[in-house]
Tab-separated table of C-alpha atoms and ligand atoms in Angstrom:
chain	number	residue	atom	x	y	z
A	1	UNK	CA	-59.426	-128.527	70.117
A	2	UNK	CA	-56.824	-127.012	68.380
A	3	UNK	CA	-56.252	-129.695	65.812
A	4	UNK	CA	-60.204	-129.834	65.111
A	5	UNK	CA	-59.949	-126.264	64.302
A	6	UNK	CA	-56.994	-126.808	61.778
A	7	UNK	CA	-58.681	-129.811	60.497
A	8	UNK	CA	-61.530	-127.365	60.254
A	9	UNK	CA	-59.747	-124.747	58.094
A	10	UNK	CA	-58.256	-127.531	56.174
A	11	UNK	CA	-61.681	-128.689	55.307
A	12	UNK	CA	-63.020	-125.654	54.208
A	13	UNK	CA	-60.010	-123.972	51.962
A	14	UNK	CA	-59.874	-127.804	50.183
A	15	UNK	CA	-63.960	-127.497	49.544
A	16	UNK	CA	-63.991	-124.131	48.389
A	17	UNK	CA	-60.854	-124.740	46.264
A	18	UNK	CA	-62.497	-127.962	44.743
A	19	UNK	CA	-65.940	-126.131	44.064
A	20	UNK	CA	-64.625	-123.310	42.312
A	21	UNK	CA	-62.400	-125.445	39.920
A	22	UNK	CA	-65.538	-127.775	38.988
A	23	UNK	CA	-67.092	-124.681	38.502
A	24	UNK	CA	-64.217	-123.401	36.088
A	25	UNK	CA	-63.956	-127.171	34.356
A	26	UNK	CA	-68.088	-126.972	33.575
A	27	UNK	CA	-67.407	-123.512	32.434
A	28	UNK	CA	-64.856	-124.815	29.875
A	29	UNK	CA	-65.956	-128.457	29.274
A	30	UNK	CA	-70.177	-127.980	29.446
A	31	UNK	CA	-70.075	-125.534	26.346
A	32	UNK	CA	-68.310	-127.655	23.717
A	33	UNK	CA	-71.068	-130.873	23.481
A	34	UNK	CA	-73.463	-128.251	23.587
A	35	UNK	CA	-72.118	-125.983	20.668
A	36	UNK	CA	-71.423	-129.181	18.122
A	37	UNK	CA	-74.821	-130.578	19.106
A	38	UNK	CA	-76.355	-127.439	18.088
A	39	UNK	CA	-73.813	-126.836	15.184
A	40	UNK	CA	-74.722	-130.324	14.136
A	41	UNK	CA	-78.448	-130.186	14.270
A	42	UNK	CA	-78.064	-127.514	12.083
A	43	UNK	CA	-75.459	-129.048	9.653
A	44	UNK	CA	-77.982	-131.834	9.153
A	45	UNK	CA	-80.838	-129.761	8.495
A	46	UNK	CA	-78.513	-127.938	5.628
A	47	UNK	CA	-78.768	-124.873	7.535
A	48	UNK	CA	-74.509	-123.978	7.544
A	49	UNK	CA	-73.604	-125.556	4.241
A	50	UNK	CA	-73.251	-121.517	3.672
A	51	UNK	CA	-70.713	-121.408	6.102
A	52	UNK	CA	-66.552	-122.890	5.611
A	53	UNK	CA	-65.322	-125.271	7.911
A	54	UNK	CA	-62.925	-122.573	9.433
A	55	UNK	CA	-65.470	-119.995	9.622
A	56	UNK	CA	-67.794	-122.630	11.702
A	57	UNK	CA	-65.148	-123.274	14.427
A	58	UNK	CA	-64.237	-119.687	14.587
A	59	UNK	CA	-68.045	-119.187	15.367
A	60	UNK	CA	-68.315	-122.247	17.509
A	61	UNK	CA	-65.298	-120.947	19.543
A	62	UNK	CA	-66.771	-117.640	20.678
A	63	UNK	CA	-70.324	-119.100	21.436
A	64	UNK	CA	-68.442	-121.974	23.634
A	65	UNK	CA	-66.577	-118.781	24.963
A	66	UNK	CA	-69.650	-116.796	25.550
A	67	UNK	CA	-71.922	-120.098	26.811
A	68	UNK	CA	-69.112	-121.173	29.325
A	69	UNK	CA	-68.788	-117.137	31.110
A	70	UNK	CA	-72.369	-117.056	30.810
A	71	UNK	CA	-72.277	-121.246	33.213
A	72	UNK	CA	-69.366	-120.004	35.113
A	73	UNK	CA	-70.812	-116.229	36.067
A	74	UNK	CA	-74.387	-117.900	36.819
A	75	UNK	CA	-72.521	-120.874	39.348
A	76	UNK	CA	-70.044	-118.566	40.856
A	77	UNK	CA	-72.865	-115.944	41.418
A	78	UNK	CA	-74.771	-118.570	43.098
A	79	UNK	CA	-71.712	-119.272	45.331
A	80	UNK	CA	-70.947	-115.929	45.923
A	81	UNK	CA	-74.477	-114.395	47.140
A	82	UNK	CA	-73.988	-115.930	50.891
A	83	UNK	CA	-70.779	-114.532	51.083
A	84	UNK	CA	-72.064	-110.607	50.010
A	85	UNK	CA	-74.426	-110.983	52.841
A	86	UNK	CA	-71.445	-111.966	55.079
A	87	UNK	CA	-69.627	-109.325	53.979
A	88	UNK	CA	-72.669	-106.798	54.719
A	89	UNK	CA	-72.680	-107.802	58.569
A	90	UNK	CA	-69.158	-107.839	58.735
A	91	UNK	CA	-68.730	-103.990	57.975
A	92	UNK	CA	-71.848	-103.722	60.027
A	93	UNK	CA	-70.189	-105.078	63.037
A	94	UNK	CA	-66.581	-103.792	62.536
A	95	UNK	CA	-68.417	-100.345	62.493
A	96	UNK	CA	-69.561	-101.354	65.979
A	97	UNK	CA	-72.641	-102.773	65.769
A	98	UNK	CA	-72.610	-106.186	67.657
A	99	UNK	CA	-75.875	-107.074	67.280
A	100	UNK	CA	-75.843	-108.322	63.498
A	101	UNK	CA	-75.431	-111.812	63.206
A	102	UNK	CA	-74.293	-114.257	60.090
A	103	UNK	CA	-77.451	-116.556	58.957
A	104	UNK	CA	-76.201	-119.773	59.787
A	105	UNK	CA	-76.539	-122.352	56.634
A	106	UNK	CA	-79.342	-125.638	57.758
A	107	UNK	CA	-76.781	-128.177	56.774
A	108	UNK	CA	-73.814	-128.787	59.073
A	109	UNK	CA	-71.574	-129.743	55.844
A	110	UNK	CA	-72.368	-126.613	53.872
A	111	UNK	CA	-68.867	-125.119	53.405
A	112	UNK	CA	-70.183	-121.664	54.903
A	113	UNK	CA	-71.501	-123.523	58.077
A	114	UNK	CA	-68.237	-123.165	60.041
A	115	UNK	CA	-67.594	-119.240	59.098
A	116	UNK	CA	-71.303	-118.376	60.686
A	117	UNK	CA	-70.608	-119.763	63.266
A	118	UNK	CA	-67.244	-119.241	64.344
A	119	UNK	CA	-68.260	-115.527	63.129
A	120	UNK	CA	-71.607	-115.405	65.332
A	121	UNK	CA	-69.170	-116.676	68.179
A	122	UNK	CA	-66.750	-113.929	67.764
A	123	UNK	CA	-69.547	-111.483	67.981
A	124	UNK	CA	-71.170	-112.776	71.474
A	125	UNK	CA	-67.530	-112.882	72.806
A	126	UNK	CA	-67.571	-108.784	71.323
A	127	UNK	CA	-70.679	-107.863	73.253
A	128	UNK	CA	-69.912	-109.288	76.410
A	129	UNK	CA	-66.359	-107.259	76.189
A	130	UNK	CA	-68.273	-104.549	75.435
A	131	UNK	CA	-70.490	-104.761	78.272
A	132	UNK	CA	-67.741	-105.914	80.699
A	133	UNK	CA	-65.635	-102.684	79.715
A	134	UNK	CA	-68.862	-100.624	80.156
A	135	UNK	CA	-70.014	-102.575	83.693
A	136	UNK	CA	-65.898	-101.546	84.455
A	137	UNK	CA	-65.748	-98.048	83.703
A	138	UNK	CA	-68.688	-96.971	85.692
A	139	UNK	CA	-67.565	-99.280	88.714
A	140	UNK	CA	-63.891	-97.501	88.321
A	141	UNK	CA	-65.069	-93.987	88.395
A	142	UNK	CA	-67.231	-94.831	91.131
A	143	UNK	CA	-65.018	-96.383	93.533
A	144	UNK	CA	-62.514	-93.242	92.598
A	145	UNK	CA	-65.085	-90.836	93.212
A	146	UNK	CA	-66.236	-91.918	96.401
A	147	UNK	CA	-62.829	-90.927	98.321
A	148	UNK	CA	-62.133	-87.794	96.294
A	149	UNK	CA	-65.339	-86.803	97.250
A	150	UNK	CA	-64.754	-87.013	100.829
A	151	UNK	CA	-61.250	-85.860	100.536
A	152	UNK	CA	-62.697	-83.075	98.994
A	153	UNK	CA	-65.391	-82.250	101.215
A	154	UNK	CA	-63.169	-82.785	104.944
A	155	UNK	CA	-60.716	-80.314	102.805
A	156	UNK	CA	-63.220	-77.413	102.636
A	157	UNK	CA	-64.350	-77.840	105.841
A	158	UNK	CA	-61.102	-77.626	107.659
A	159	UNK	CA	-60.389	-74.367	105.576
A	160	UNK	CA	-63.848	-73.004	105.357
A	161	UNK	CA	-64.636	-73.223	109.368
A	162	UNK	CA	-61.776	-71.935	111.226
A	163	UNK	CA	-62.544	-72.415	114.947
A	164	UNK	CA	-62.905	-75.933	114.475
A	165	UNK	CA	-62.192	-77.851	117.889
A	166	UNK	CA	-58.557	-79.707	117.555
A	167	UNK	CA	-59.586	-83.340	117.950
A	168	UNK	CA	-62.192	-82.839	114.783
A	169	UNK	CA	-59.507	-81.604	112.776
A	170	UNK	CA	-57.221	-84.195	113.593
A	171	UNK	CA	-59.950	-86.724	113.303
A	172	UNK	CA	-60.516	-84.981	109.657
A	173	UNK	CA	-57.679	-85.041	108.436
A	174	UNK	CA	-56.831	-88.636	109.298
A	175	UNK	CA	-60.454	-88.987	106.959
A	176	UNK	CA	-57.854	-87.278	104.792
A	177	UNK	CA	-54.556	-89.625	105.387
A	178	UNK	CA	-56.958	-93.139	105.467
A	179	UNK	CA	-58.837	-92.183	101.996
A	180	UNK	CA	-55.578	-90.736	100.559
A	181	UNK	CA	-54.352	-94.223	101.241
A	182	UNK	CA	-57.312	-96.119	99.588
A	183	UNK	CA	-57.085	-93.762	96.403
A	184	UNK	CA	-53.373	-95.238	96.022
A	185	UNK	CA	-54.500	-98.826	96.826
A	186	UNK	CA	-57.257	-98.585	94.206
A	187	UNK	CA	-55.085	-96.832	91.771
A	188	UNK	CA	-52.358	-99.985	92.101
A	189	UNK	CA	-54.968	-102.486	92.227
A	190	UNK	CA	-56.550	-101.220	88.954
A	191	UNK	CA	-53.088	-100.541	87.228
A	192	UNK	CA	-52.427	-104.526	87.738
A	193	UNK	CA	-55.918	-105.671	86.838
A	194	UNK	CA	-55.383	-104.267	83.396
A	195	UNK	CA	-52.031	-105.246	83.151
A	196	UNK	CA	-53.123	-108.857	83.615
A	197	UNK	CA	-56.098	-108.353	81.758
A	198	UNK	CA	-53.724	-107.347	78.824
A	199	UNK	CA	-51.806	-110.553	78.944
A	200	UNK	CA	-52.554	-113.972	78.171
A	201	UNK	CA	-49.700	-115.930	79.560
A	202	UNK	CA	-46.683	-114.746	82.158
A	203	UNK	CA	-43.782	-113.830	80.059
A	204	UNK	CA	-41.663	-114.068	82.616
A	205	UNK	CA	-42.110	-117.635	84.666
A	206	UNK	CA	-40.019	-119.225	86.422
A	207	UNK	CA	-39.949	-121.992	89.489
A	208	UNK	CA	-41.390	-120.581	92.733
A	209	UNK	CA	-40.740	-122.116	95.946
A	210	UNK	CA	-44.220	-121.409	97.016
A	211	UNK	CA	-43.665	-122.508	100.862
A	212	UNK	CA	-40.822	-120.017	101.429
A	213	UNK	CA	-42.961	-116.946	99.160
A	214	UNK	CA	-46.011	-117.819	101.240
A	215	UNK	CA	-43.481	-117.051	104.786
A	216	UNK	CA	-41.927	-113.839	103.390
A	217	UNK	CA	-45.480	-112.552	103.143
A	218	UNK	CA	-46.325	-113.455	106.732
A	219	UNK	CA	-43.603	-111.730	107.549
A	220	UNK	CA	-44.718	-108.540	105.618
A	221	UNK	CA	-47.966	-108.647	106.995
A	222	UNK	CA	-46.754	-108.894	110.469
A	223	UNK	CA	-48.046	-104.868	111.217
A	224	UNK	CA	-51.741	-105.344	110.511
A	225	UNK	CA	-51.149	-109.133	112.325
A	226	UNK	CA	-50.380	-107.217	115.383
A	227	UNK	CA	-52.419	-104.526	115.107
A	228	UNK	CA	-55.049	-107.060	115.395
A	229	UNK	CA	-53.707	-109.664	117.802
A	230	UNK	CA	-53.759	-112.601	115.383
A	231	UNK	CA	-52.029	-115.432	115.277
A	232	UNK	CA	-50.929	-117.340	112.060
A	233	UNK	CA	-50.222	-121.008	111.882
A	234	UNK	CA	-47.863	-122.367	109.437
A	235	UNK	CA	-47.694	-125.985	108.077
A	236	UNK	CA	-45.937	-125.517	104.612
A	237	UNK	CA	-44.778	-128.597	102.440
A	238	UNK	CA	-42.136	-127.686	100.785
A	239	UNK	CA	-43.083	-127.225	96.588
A	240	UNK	CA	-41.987	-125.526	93.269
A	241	UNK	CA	-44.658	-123.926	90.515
A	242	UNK	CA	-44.298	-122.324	87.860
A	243	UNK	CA	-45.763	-118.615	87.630
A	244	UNK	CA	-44.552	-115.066	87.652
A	245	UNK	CA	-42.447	-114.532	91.224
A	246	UNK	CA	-43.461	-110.889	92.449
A	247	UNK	CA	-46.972	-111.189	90.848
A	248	UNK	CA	-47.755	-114.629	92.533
A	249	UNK	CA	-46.698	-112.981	95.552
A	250	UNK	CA	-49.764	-110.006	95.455
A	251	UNK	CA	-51.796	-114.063	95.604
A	252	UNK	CA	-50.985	-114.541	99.204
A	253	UNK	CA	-50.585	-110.848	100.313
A	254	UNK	CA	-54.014	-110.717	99.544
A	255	UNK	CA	-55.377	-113.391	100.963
A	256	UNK	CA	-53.520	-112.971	104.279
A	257	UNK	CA	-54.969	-109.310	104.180
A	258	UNK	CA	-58.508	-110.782	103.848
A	259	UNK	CA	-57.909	-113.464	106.502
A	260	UNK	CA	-56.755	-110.409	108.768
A	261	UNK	CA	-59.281	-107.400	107.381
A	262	UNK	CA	-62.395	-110.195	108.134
A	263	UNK	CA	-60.927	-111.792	111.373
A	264	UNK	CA	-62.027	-111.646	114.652
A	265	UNK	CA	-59.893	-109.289	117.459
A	266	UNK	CA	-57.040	-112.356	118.514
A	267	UNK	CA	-58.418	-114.548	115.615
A	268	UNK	CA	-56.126	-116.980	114.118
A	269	UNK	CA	-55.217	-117.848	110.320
A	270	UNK	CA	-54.004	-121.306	109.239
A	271	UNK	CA	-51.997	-121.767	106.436
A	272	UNK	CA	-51.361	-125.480	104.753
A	273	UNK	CA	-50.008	-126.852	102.011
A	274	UNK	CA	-49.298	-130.355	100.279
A	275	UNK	CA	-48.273	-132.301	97.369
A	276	UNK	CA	-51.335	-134.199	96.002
A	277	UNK	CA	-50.650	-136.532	93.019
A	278	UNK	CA	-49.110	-133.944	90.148
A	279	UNK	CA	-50.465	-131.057	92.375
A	280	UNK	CA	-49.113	-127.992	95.139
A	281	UNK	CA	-52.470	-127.461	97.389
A	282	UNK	CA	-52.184	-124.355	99.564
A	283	UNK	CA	-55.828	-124.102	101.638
A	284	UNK	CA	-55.962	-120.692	103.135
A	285	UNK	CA	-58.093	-120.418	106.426
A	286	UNK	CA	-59.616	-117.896	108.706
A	287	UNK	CA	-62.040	-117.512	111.976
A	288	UNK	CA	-63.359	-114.772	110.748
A	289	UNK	CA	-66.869	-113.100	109.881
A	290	UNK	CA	-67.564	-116.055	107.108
A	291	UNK	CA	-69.176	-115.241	103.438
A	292	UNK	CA	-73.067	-115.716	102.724
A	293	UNK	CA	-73.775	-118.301	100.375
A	294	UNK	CA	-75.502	-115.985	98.345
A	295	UNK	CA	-72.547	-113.889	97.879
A	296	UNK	CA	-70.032	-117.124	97.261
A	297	UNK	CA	-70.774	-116.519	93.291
A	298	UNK	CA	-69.643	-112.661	93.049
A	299	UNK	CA	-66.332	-112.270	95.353
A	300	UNK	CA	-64.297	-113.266	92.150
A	301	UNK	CA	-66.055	-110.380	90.721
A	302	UNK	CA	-64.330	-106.527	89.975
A	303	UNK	CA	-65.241	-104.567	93.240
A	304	UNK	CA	-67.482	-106.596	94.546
A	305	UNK	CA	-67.694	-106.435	97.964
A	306	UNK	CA	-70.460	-107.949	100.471
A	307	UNK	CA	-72.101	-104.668	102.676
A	308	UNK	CA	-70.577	-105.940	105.313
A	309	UNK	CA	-67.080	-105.418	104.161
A	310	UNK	CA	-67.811	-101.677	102.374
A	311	UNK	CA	-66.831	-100.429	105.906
A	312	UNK	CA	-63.821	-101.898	106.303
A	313	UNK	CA	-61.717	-99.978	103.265
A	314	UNK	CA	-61.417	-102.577	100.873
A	315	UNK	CA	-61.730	-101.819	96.745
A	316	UNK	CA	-63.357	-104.873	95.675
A	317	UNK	CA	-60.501	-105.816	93.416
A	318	UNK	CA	-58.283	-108.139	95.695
A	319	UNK	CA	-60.001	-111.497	95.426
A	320	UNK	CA	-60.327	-110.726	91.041
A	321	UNK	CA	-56.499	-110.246	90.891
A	322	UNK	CA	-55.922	-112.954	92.990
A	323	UNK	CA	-58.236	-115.509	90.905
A	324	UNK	CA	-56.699	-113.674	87.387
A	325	UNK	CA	-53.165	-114.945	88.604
A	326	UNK	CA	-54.116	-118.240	89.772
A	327	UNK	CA	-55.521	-118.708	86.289
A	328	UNK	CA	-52.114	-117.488	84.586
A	329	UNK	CA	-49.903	-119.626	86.553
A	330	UNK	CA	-52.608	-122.540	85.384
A	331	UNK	CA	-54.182	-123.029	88.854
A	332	UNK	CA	-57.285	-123.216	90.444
A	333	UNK	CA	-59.057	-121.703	93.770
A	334	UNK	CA	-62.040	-122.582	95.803
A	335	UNK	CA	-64.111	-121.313	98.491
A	336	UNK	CA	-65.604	-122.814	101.200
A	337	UNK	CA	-66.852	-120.505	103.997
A	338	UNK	CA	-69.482	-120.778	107.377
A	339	UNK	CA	-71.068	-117.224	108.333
A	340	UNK	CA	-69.208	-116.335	112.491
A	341	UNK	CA	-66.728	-119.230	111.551
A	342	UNK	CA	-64.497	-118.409	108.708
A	343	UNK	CA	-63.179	-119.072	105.331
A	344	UNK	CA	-61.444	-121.222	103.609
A	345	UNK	CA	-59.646	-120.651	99.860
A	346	UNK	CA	-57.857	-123.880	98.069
A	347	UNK	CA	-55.825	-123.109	95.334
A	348	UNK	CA	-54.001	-125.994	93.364
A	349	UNK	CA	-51.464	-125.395	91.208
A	350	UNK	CA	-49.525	-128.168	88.830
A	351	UNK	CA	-46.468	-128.791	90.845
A	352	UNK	CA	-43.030	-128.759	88.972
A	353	UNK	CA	-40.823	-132.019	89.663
A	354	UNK	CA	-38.108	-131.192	91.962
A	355	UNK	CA	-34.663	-133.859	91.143
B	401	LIG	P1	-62.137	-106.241	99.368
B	401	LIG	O1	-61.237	-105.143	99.002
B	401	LIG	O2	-63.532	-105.803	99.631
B	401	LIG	O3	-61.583	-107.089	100.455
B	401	LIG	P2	-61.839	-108.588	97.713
B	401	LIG	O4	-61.964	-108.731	96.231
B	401	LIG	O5	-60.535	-108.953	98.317
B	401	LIG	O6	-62.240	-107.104	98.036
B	401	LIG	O7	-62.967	-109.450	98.377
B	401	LIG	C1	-64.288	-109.376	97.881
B	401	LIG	C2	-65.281	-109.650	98.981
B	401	LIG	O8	-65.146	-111.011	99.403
B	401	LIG	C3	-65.023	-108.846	100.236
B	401	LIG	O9	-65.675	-107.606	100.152
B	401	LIG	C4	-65.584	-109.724	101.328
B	401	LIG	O10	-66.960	-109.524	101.425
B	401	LIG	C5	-65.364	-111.131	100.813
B	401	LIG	N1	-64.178	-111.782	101.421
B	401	LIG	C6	-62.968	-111.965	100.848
B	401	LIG	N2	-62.142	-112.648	101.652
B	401	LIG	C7	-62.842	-112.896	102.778
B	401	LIG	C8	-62.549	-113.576	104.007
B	401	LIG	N3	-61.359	-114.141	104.242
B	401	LIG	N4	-63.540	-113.635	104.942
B	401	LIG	C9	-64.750	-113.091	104.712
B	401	LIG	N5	-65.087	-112.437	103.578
B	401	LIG	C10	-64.154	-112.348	102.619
């Protein structure tokens, strides 16, 4: 790919450099025959016998001078009109207006074929940024208004209504504690996503022995596993990838806190890896509430969440940080899920060679 775009480049800087110097050689060669044709025509006609021989190449000299800007202006013109146009819907679209597009030339070998459309490209990539960023924004300020709201409004009422009964204002202000909490979940959440959106490779990778990350945050979890009553089941080969250590961890902290959040009371999660061929497979399962099919295609998305889950205090982010890492450390992740079953994620990552 990337040699086909050099190859590309190559192409075009070596056609435009060989067009405009055939334009420059007719400039200076195409007015000489023409000038001693004409001067001779009208030598043989006796029409310059009036004029010396070094007067009639001084005048010969400025009309091949004159002849040849008038061939080179007219072919470079010609050359030069697509690219004003391009120009034009540049400065139309680096003013912000994605919607102008480059006229693409018919023929594929035209040397301005390639600029359209790499430029065109460029442009659809622009929009749907654009629209991403705008789908984002409102989605961020609604999932942060939604708990300030409520913070706010179980605020006023505990210090608007004083004779409130004791177990609504402790059931109030845990409202408080639990949306409190959410806020600084969200705020996290959203602080990583755009510090892995800004990023196109981990700066900082090194080996991870997946098996023995993937048991520390077990162990982490162990509150909410309890809380709960579930059991996990281990069966870890041991393996080494390459990725970013406490970011690939957030990876299986949040896919243990899905396999807990949409478990059953006493449900169990099993955890597996391998080595296949060149590759570390880790297959993340659940008995939990299951996915719809219909929602499969939008749990990667930014806060998406399925209705049933909105109740149970998530932000809709976990599953698009998790799948933003996997792609940064190269992997890969599936989902396979029955509805009152469970889930299942695969991720595969290229496994580093262990001596
Ligand atoms: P949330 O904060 O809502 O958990 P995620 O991005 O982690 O956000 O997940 C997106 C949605 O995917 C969830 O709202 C839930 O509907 C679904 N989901 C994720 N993991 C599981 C799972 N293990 N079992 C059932 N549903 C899940």
């Amino acid at each position: 790919m990337k040699r086909n775009k050099k190859k590309e480049e190559t192409h075009f800087s070596l056609t435009l450099t060989i067009k405009f110097s055939l334009i420059a050689l007719l400039g200076f060669l195409l007015p000489i025959p023409i000038t001693i044709t004409i001067s001779s025509i009208l030598y043989k006609y006796d029409l310059l016998n009036w004029l010396t021989p070094q007067l009639l190449l001084i005048i010969n000299m400025i009309v091949s001078f004159i002849l040849g800007s008038i061939i080179s202006f007219t072919l470079t013109k010609k050359q030069t009109k697509r690219a004003d146009s391009m120009v034009k819907v540049m400065s139309k679209v680096s003013n912000g207006d994605y919607t102008s597009k480059m006229e693409v030339p018919k023929k594929i070998d035209n040397i301005y074929y390639p600029i359209s459309v790499n430029f065109n490209k460029m442009v659809d990539e622009l929009n749907s940024t654009v629209l991403l960023q705008k789908d984002f924004a409102s989605n961020f300020s609604h999932e942060f208004k939604t708990p300030i709201m409520s913070i706010k409004g179980y605020a006023e009422i505990l210090l608007n209504v004083p004779d409130l009964d004791d177990s609504i204002k402790k059931e109030y202000l845990q409202i408080i504690v639990n949306e409190s909490r959410r806020l600084s979940i969200l705020a996290s959440s959203t602080l990583l996503i755009s510090k892995l959106d800004s990023i196109d490779k981990f700066t900082h990778k090194k080996p991870v022995k997946v098996d023995q990350q993937i048991e520390e945050c077990v162990i982490l979890l162990d509150s909410l596993l309890q809380e709960k009553d579930i059991k996990v089941l281990l069966d870890l080969q041991s393996g080494m990838i390459e990725s970013e250590e406490d970011i690939l961890k957030e990876v299986w902290i949040n896919l243990i806190s899905n396999a807990i959040k949409y478990n059953k009371e006493s449900g169990s999660i099993f955890i597996k890896s391998h080595i296949e061929n060149d590759k570390y497979i880790v297959n993340v399962s659940d008995t939990g509430i299951g996915i719809k099919e219909s929602e499969l295609d939008h749990i990667f998305d930014r806060y998406y969440q399925s209705d049933s889950s909105r109740i149970s205090q998530g932000n809709g982010l976990g599953l698009s940080i998790v799948k933003r890492i996997v792609d940064l450390s190269n992997g890969s992740i599936k989902v396979k899920s029955n509805l009152n079953v469970g889930t299942t994620f695969e991720l595969s990552f290229p496994l580093i060679k262990q001596d």
